[in-house]
Coordinates of C-alpha atoms and ligand atoms in Angstrom, one line a residue:
M1 CA -29.4 35.1 10.0
A2 CA -33.1 36.4 9.6
K3 CA -31.8 37.7 6.3
Q4 CA -30.3 34.4 5.2
T5 CA -33.6 32.6 6.0
K6 CA -35.7 35.2 3.8
V7 CA -33.3 34.5 0.9
A8 CA -33.9 30.7 1.3
E9 CA -37.5 31.2 1.4
S10 CA -37.7 33.4 -1.7
A11 CA -35.5 30.8 -3.8
R12 CA -38.0 28.4 -2.7
S13 CA -41.3 30.3 -3.6
A14 CA -39.5 31.4 -6.7
N15 CA -39.6 27.7 -7.8
E16 CA -43.2 27.1 -6.5
G17 CA -45.0 28.9 -9.1
K18 CA -43.2 27.3 -12.0
A19 CA -44.6 24.0 -13.6
L20 CA -41.2 22.1 -13.2
L21 CA -40.7 18.5 -14.2
T22 CA -40.9 16.9 -10.8
G23 CA -43.3 14.7 -8.9
S24 CA -46.5 13.4 -10.9
A25 CA -45.5 15.4 -14.0
L26 CA -42.3 13.7 -14.1
Y27 CA -43.7 10.5 -13.3
E28 CA -46.3 10.9 -16.4
E29 CA -43.5 11.9 -18.7
A30 CA -41.5 8.9 -17.6
A31 CA -44.2 6.8 -18.3
L32 CA -44.4 8.2 -21.8
R33 CA -40.7 7.6 -22.4
R34 CA -41.0 4.1 -21.4
R35 CA -44.0 3.5 -23.9
T36 CA -41.8 5.2 -26.6
L37 CA -38.7 3.0 -25.7
M38 CA -40.9 -0.1 -25.6
S39 CA -42.1 0.6 -29.0
R40 CA -38.6 0.7 -30.3
M41 CA -37.7 -2.6 -28.9
K42 CA -37.9 -6.0 -30.5
K43 CA -40.8 -8.1 -30.3
N44 CA -41.0 -10.4 -27.5
S45 CA -38.0 -8.8 -25.5
I46 CA -37.3 -7.7 -22.0
A47 CA -35.1 -4.7 -20.9
L48 CA -33.5 -4.5 -17.6
L49 CA -32.1 -1.4 -15.8
S50 CA -30.3 -1.0 -12.6
A51 CA -30.2 1.8 -10.4
A52 CA -26.9 3.3 -9.6
P53 CA -25.2 1.7 -6.5
Q54 CA -24.0 3.6 -3.5
R55 CA -20.3 4.3 -3.8
T56 CA -17.7 4.6 -0.8
R57 CA -16.3 7.7 -0.2
S58 CA -14.1 6.5 2.8
H59 CA -14.5 3.6 5.2
D60 CA -18.2 3.4 6.0
T61 CA -19.2 6.7 4.6
E62 CA -20.7 7.2 1.0
Y63 CA -20.7 9.8 -1.7
T64 CA -24.0 11.7 -2.0
Y65 CA -26.3 9.3 -3.7
R66 CA -27.2 10.0 -7.2
Q67 CA -29.6 8.0 -9.4
D68 CA -28.2 6.5 -12.7
S69 CA -29.2 8.9 -15.4
D70 CA -30.9 6.3 -17.6
F71 CA -32.9 4.9 -14.7
Y72 CA -34.1 8.3 -13.7
Y73 CA -35.0 9.2 -17.2
L74 CA -37.3 6.1 -17.3
S75 CA -38.7 6.1 -13.9
G76 CA -38.1 9.4 -11.8
F77 CA -37.4 7.0 -9.1
T78 CA -34.2 8.1 -7.0
E79 CA -33.6 5.3 -4.6
D80 CA -30.8 2.8 -4.9
D81 CA -31.0 -0.9 -4.7
A82 CA -33.6 -1.1 -7.5
V83 CA -34.2 -2.9 -10.9
L84 CA -36.7 -1.7 -13.6
A85 CA -38.1 -4.2 -16.0
L86 CA -39.9 -3.3 -19.2
I87 CA -41.7 -6.0 -20.9
P88 CA -43.4 -4.8 -23.9
G89 CA -46.7 -6.9 -24.7
R90 CA -46.8 -8.7 -21.3
T91 CA -50.5 -8.8 -20.4
Q92 CA -50.0 -9.1 -16.6
G93 CA -48.0 -5.7 -16.9
E94 CA -45.2 -4.3 -18.8
V95 CA -43.4 -2.2 -16.4
V96 CA -42.2 -3.9 -13.0
L97 CA -40.2 -2.2 -10.6
F98 CA -38.0 -4.0 -7.7
C99 CA -37.3 -1.7 -4.8
Q100 CA -36.0 -1.8 -1.3
P101 CA -38.9 -3.0 1.1
K102 CA -40.1 -0.8 4.0
D103 CA -37.7 -1.2 6.9
K104 CA -38.3 0.5 10.3
L105 CA -34.8 0.2 11.4
K106 CA -33.2 1.2 8.2
E107 CA -35.5 4.2 8.0
L108 CA -34.6 5.2 11.3
W109 CA -30.9 5.7 10.3
N110 CA -31.2 6.6 6.8
G111 CA -34.5 8.1 6.0
T112 CA -37.9 7.0 4.5
L113 CA -38.0 4.4 1.9
T114 CA -40.8 4.4 -0.8
G115 CA -41.5 0.7 -0.7
P116 CA -43.2 -1.3 -3.4
Q117 CA -46.7 -0.5 -2.3
L118 CA -46.4 3.4 -2.5
A119 CA -44.1 3.1 -5.6
K120 CA -46.9 1.0 -7.4
A121 CA -49.4 3.8 -6.4
T122 CA -47.2 6.9 -7.6
L123 CA -45.0 5.9 -10.1
L124 CA -47.5 4.8 -12.8
I125 CA -46.0 1.2 -13.1
D126 CA -48.0 -2.1 -13.3
D127 CA -46.3 -3.9 -10.5
A128 CA -43.6 -3.4 -7.6
Y129 CA -42.0 -6.2 -5.7
P130 CA -39.4 -5.9 -2.8
I131 CA -35.9 -6.3 -4.3
T132 CA -35.2 -9.1 -1.8
E133 CA -37.5 -11.1 -3.9
I134 CA -36.0 -10.5 -7.3
D135 CA -34.0 -13.7 -7.7
T136 CA -37.3 -15.6 -7.6
I137 CA -39.4 -13.6 -9.7
L138 CA -37.0 -12.1 -12.4
P139 CA -36.3 -15.5 -14.2
G140 CA -40.0 -15.9 -14.6
L141 CA -40.2 -12.5 -16.3
M142 CA -37.3 -13.5 -18.7
D143 CA -38.9 -16.9 -19.5
E144 CA -40.4 -16.8 -23.2
R145 CA -38.6 -13.7 -24.0
T146 CA -36.3 -13.8 -27.0
S147 CA -34.0 -10.8 -26.5
I148 CA -32.7 -9.1 -23.2
Y149 CA -31.8 -5.4 -23.5
T150 CA -29.5 -4.3 -21.0
C151 CA -26.7 -1.6 -20.5
M152 CA -24.1 -4.1 -20.5
G153 CA -20.5 -3.0 -19.3
R154 CA -21.8 -0.3 -17.0
E155 CA -22.0 -2.1 -13.8
N156 CA -20.2 -5.5 -13.3
R157 CA -22.3 -6.4 -10.4
F158 CA -25.6 -6.1 -12.2
D159 CA -24.3 -7.8 -15.3
E160 CA -23.4 -10.8 -13.2
R161 CA -27.0 -10.6 -11.7
V162 CA -28.4 -10.6 -15.1
M163 CA -26.3 -13.9 -16.1
Q164 CA -27.4 -15.5 -13.0
W165 CA -31.0 -15.0 -13.8
L166 CA -30.5 -16.2 -17.4
K167 CA -28.7 -19.4 -15.7
T168 CA -31.9 -19.9 -13.6
V169 CA -34.1 -19.8 -16.7
R170 CA -31.9 -22.2 -18.5
S171 CA -31.8 -24.7 -15.6
K172 CA -35.6 -25.0 -16.2
V173 CA -35.6 -26.1 -19.7
R174 CA -36.7 -29.6 -18.9
Q175 CA -39.5 -28.2 -17.1
G176 CA -40.6 -26.4 -20.1
A177 CA -38.6 -22.9 -19.7
N178 CA -37.8 -21.2 -23.0
P179 CA -34.8 -18.9 -22.2
P180 CA -33.8 -15.8 -24.3
T181 CA -31.2 -16.2 -27.0
E182 CA -29.9 -13.0 -27.5
F183 CA -28.5 -9.7 -25.7
V184 CA -29.1 -6.3 -27.0
M185 CA -27.4 -3.0 -26.0
L186 CA -30.2 -0.9 -24.2
D187 CA -28.2 2.3 -24.1
P188 CA -28.4 3.4 -27.7
L189 CA -32.2 3.5 -27.8
I190 CA -32.5 5.5 -24.5
H191 CA -29.7 7.8 -25.5
E192 CA -31.3 8.7 -28.7
M193 CA -34.4 9.6 -26.9
R194 CA -32.5 11.8 -24.4
L195 CA -30.9 13.8 -27.0
F196 CA -34.4 15.5 -27.9
K197 CA -35.3 17.7 -24.7
S198 CA -39.1 18.1 -24.0
K199 CA -40.7 21.4 -22.8
G200 CA -40.6 20.2 -19.2
E201 CA -36.8 19.2 -19.5
I202 CA -36.1 22.5 -21.1
A203 CA -37.8 24.5 -18.3
L204 CA -35.5 22.5 -15.8
M205 CA -32.5 23.3 -17.8
Q206 CA -33.2 27.0 -17.9
E207 CA -33.4 26.8 -14.2
A208 CA -30.3 25.2 -13.7
A209 CA -28.8 27.9 -16.2
D210 CA -30.3 30.8 -14.2
I211 CA -28.9 29.6 -10.9
S212 CA -25.6 29.0 -12.6
A213 CA -25.7 32.4 -14.0
R214 CA -26.2 34.0 -10.7
A215 CA -23.5 32.0 -9.3
H216 CA -20.9 33.1 -11.8
K217 CA -21.9 36.7 -11.1
R218 CA -21.6 36.2 -7.4
A219 CA -18.1 34.8 -8.0
M220 CA -17.1 37.7 -10.3
L221 CA -18.0 40.0 -7.5
A222 CA -16.3 38.1 -5.1
A223 CA -12.9 38.0 -6.9
N224 CA -9.9 40.2 -5.3
A225 CA -6.3 39.6 -5.0
G226 CA -5.2 37.8 -2.0
R227 CA -8.3 35.6 -2.1
Y228 CA -8.0 32.0 -3.1
E229 CA -9.4 29.9 -5.9
Y230 CA -11.6 27.9 -3.4
H231 CA -13.3 31.3 -2.1
L232 CA -14.9 31.5 -5.3
E233 CA -15.8 28.0 -5.5
A234 CA -17.6 28.5 -2.2
E235 CA -19.4 31.4 -3.7
L236 CA -20.5 29.3 -6.6
L237 CA -21.6 26.4 -4.1
H238 CA -23.4 28.9 -2.0
E239 CA -25.7 30.1 -4.8
F240 CA -26.2 26.7 -6.1
M241 CA -27.6 25.5 -2.9
M242 CA -29.5 28.5 -1.9
S243 CA -31.4 28.1 -5.1
G244 CA -32.4 24.5 -4.3
S245 CA -29.6 22.8 -6.4
R246 CA -28.2 19.9 -4.2
A247 CA -25.1 19.5 -6.2
P248 CA -22.5 21.0 -9.0
A249 CA -23.2 19.1 -12.2
Y250 CA -19.4 18.5 -12.2
N251 CA -16.5 19.6 -10.2
S252 CA -16.2 23.1 -10.3
I253 CA -13.1 24.6 -12.2
V254 CA -11.8 27.8 -10.6
A255 CA -8.5 28.3 -12.3
A256 CA -6.4 31.7 -11.8
G257 CA -3.3 32.6 -14.0
A258 CA -1.6 29.8 -15.9
N259 CA -4.0 27.1 -14.2
A260 CA -6.5 27.9 -16.8
C261 CA -4.3 26.2 -19.3
I262 CA -5.1 22.9 -17.4
L263 CA -8.5 22.0 -19.1
H264 CA -10.0 20.1 -16.3
Y265 CA -8.2 21.8 -13.3
I266 CA -9.8 21.0 -10.2
N267 CA -7.2 21.8 -7.3
N268 CA -8.7 25.2 -6.8
N269 CA -6.4 25.9 -4.1
Q270 CA -4.1 28.7 -5.5
P271 CA -4.3 32.6 -4.7
L272 CA -5.8 35.2 -7.1
R273 CA -3.1 37.6 -8.1
N274 CA -3.8 41.1 -9.8
G275 CA -2.8 40.8 -13.5
D276 CA -4.0 37.3 -13.8
L277 CA -7.2 36.2 -15.3
V278 CA -9.5 33.7 -13.5
L279 CA -11.2 31.1 -15.5
I280 CA -14.4 29.5 -14.0
D281 CA -16.1 26.5 -15.4
A282 CA -19.0 25.6 -13.4
G283 CA -22.7 24.7 -13.5
C284 CA -25.3 23.4 -11.0
E285 CA -27.4 20.2 -11.2
Y286 CA -30.9 21.2 -10.8
E287 CA -33.5 18.3 -10.5
Y288 CA -31.2 16.1 -12.4
Y289 CA -30.5 18.6 -15.2
A290 CA -27.1 20.2 -15.8
A291 CA -25.9 23.6 -16.6
D292 CA -22.3 24.2 -18.0
I293 CA -21.0 27.7 -18.1
T294 CA -17.4 29.1 -18.5
R295 CA -16.3 32.8 -17.9
T296 CA -12.9 34.1 -17.8
F297 CA -12.4 37.4 -16.1
P298 CA -9.5 39.6 -14.7
V299 CA -8.8 39.6 -10.9
S300 CA -8.1 43.2 -11.0
G301 CA -11.4 43.8 -12.8
R302 CA -9.5 45.1 -16.1
F303 CA -8.2 43.2 -18.9
S304 CA -4.7 43.9 -20.0
K305 CA -4.0 44.5 -23.7
E306 CA -2.9 40.8 -24.4
Q307 CA -5.6 39.3 -22.2
K308 CA -8.3 41.5 -24.1
A309 CA -6.8 40.7 -27.6
L310 CA -7.0 36.8 -26.9
Y311 CA -10.3 37.1 -25.3
D312 CA -12.0 38.9 -28.2
I313 CA -10.8 36.2 -30.6
V314 CA -12.5 33.5 -28.2
L315 CA -15.6 35.6 -27.9
K316 CA -15.7 36.2 -31.8
A317 CA -15.3 32.5 -32.4
Q318 CA -18.2 31.6 -29.8
L319 CA -20.5 34.1 -31.0
E320 CA -20.1 33.0 -34.7
A321 CA -20.4 29.3 -33.9
I322 CA -23.5 30.1 -31.9
K323 CA -25.0 32.0 -35.0
V324 CA -25.0 29.1 -37.4
M325 CA -26.7 26.7 -35.0
R326 CA -29.9 25.8 -36.4
P327 CA -31.8 22.6 -37.4
G328 CA -30.0 21.1 -40.4
V329 CA -26.6 22.4 -39.8
I330 CA -24.3 19.5 -39.1
R331 CA -23.1 19.3 -35.4
D332 CA -19.4 19.8 -36.6
E333 CA -20.1 23.0 -38.2
P334 CA -20.0 25.0 -34.9
H335 CA -16.6 23.6 -34.2
N336 CA -15.4 24.2 -37.8
V337 CA -16.5 27.9 -37.0
T338 CA -14.5 28.4 -34.0
V339 CA -11.3 26.6 -35.5
R340 CA -11.5 29.2 -38.5
V341 CA -11.9 32.1 -36.4
I342 CA -9.4 31.3 -33.7
T343 CA -6.7 30.5 -36.5
E344 CA -7.3 33.6 -38.3
G345 CA -7.2 35.7 -34.9
L346 CA -3.9 34.0 -33.9
V347 CA -2.4 34.8 -37.2
E348 CA -3.6 38.3 -36.9
L349 CA -1.6 38.5 -33.7
G350 CA 1.3 36.8 -35.0
L351 CA 1.1 34.0 -32.8
L352 CA 0.7 31.6 -35.8
V353 CA 2.7 32.1 -39.0
G354 CA 1.2 31.3 -42.2
K355 CA -1.9 31.1 -44.3
P356 CA -5.2 30.3 -42.0
A357 CA -6.2 27.4 -44.5
D358 CA -3.0 25.8 -44.4
L359 CA -2.8 26.1 -40.4
I360 CA -6.3 24.6 -40.4
K361 CA -5.2 21.7 -42.5
S362 CA -2.1 20.9 -40.5
A363 CA -4.0 21.3 -37.3
A364 CA -1.4 23.9 -36.1
Y365 CA -4.0 25.7 -34.0
R366 CA -4.1 22.8 -31.8
D367 CA -1.3 24.1 -29.8
F368 CA -3.5 26.7 -28.7
Y369 CA -7.0 25.2 -29.2
M370 CA -7.0 21.5 -28.5
H371 CA -10.6 20.4 -27.6
G372 CA -13.9 20.3 -29.4
A373 CA -16.2 23.2 -29.4
G374 CA -18.8 21.5 -27.3
H375 CA -21.1 18.5 -26.2
W376 CA -24.5 17.5 -25.7
L377 CA -26.1 18.5 -22.4
G378 CA -28.8 17.3 -20.3
I379 CA -29.3 14.9 -17.4
D380 CA -25.4 14.5 -17.8
V381 CA -23.0 17.2 -18.2
H382 CA -21.6 15.3 -21.1
D383 CA -24.9 14.2 -22.2
A384 CA -25.9 10.9 -24.0
G385 CA -26.3 10.7 -27.7
T386 CA -24.2 10.0 -30.6
N387 CA -22.2 12.7 -32.5
Q388 CA -22.7 11.0 -35.7
K389 CA -25.3 9.4 -38.0
A390 CA -24.6 7.0 -40.7
G391 CA -20.9 7.6 -40.3
A392 CA -21.1 11.4 -40.5
S393 CA -21.5 14.4 -38.4
R394 CA -25.4 14.2 -37.5
P395 CA -27.6 17.3 -38.3
L396 CA -28.7 19.5 -35.4
E397 CA -32.3 19.2 -34.8
A398 CA -34.9 21.2 -32.6
G399 CA -34.7 20.1 -28.9
M400 CA -31.0 19.3 -28.9
V401 CA -29.0 21.2 -26.3
M402 CA -25.2 21.7 -26.8
T403 CA -22.5 23.7 -25.3
I404 CA -20.4 26.0 -27.2
E405 CA -17.0 26.4 -25.5
P406 CA -14.1 27.6 -27.7
G407 CA -10.9 28.7 -25.8
I408 CA -7.2 29.6 -26.4
Y409 CA -4.6 28.3 -24.0
I410 CA -1.0 29.4 -24.1
A411 CA 1.0 27.1 -21.9
L412 CA 3.8 28.8 -19.6
D413 CA 6.4 26.6 -21.6
N414 CA 5.3 27.5 -25.0
K415 CA 8.5 28.9 -26.2
K416 CA 7.2 29.7 -29.8
V417 CA 5.4 32.8 -28.7
P418 CA 6.7 35.8 -26.8
K419 CA 6.7 35.8 -23.1
K420 CA 3.9 38.4 -22.7
W421 CA 1.3 35.8 -24.1
R422 CA 2.3 32.8 -22.0
G423 CA 0.2 31.6 -19.1
I424 CA -3.0 32.9 -20.5
G425 CA -5.9 30.3 -20.7
I426 CA -9.3 31.7 -21.8
R427 CA -12.5 29.7 -22.3
I428 CA -16.1 31.2 -22.9
E429 CA -19.0 28.5 -22.7
D430 CA -22.8 28.9 -23.1
D431 CA -25.6 26.4 -23.3
V432 CA -27.5 26.4 -26.5
L433 CA -30.9 24.9 -27.3
I434 CA -31.7 24.2 -30.7
T435 CA -35.3 25.6 -31.8
R436 CA -37.3 25.1 -34.9
T437 CA -35.9 28.2 -36.4
G438 CA -32.5 28.6 -34.9
N439 CA -31.4 28.7 -31.4
R440 CA -31.8 30.1 -27.8
V441 CA -28.8 30.6 -25.4
L442 CA -30.1 29.3 -22.2
T443 CA -27.1 30.8 -20.3
S444 CA -27.0 34.4 -21.5
A445 CA -27.7 36.1 -18.2
V446 CA -23.9 36.1 -17.5
P447 CA -22.0 39.0 -18.5
K448 CA -19.6 38.1 -21.5
T449 CA -18.0 40.8 -23.4
T450 CA -14.9 42.6 -21.6
E451 CA -17.0 45.7 -21.3
E452 CA -19.9 43.8 -19.6
I453 CA -17.4 41.9 -17.3
E454 CA -15.6 45.0 -16.3
A455 CA -18.7 47.0 -15.7
L456 CA -20.1 44.3 -13.3
M457 CA -16.6 44.0 -11.6
A458 CA -16.6 47.9 -11.1
L459 CA -19.4 47.3 -8.8
R460 CA -17.3 45.2 -6.3
I461 CA -16.8 46.7 -2.7
P462 CA -13.0 47.4 -2.5
S463 CA -11.3 45.2 0.0
Ligands
LIG1 N1 -17.2 21.4 -17.6 C1 -16.6 20.5 -18.4 C2 -16.8 20.8 -19.9 O1 -17.0 22.1 -20.1 O2 -16.9 20.1 -20.9
MN2 MN1 -18.7 21.8 -21.3
MN3 MN1 -17.8 23.4 -18.7

């Protein structure tokens, strides 16, 4: 017990010295983001954003609350039942927050509420009102504004409320009201901004990556025949939470044997068997930023000949893809590299027959590698931002973070290949920051070559 307390304390103090994007630093950066966003909005417009609603898990219990990513990005505010209004050029104040009022009884049951007064004092906003007054105040903020920006189609209930406020303004035309005349999608403006990570965001992502790297190593050290997939999931969660992460960034995938061929396997309830590989795809969320790491390793601690042959193809594909990532290279290029290396490798092993160029053209490799090489990463694990610009794959730019995660999956029922290859699934995934001159792998602390993995696993205490 004493030892555990010490670990928790050291995790806390490890973060204390770091200038992380939380508290007042976060509020300042959110204010800057709002100014940028407002400078990109049409003249005489208003943007409306809703906090994420609470979601029921069962009967009267809810899932752990998590703020909407865009709302958090623009406010740093983490309570539900809130609305943010951005009104560029409004002389009485451009940024107005509606949030839950202080409420002694509610706070007794569920914890402290910030309340409008403290929100206005800390969040660097112009005004804050109780959410209970929004139906009276918001139509007035819409009046005389030509365009309404919202993330339409995200939360039906919020969409309906926006319409209701619009109706209220329209009902006052005879008294001189001048209602908005158009709706504009807000998401693309925010999402283009979110693609480019600031120094503060990168520091948080590095923290999420470091915690997740420790978690993967912990799980490798805990693997043993006879244990279950969920035992390794428990090791991951332990490391996440002991390090101050409050949740995984997505449901952890712990897939032993042929389960690794299910791309988003989450049952995690099967036994680990000697001779099988385990694929773990897991990352924590730290202060709202995600890590996303996959490693594949043998339960026994030693790769078989077939496993190593396939593993080394995936590893080569991943390393070569990362090598080409720098500003100016199109986003599809790393994917194209993985397709080429994997196809060539499968031909060499005799698992695909033909010329690699033809097999790529006919997409024959998709029997083994059926997903893209990666995605943007940030506040969401599959982060916001378009993959294309002007109808073509967009160039990579400094500040973007993208995963690179090629894989080879040979289904148990793939009768086209000899039996010894079937039921093997391998994926290797890292998080890559594009820098001005090239890239930096945020997740390099996890062993990746077969030699490194076998060396770490040799340190396991025999069970
Ligand atoms: N963890 C989900 C993914 O890699 O996309
Ligand atoms: Mn991923
Ligand atoms: Mn992943």
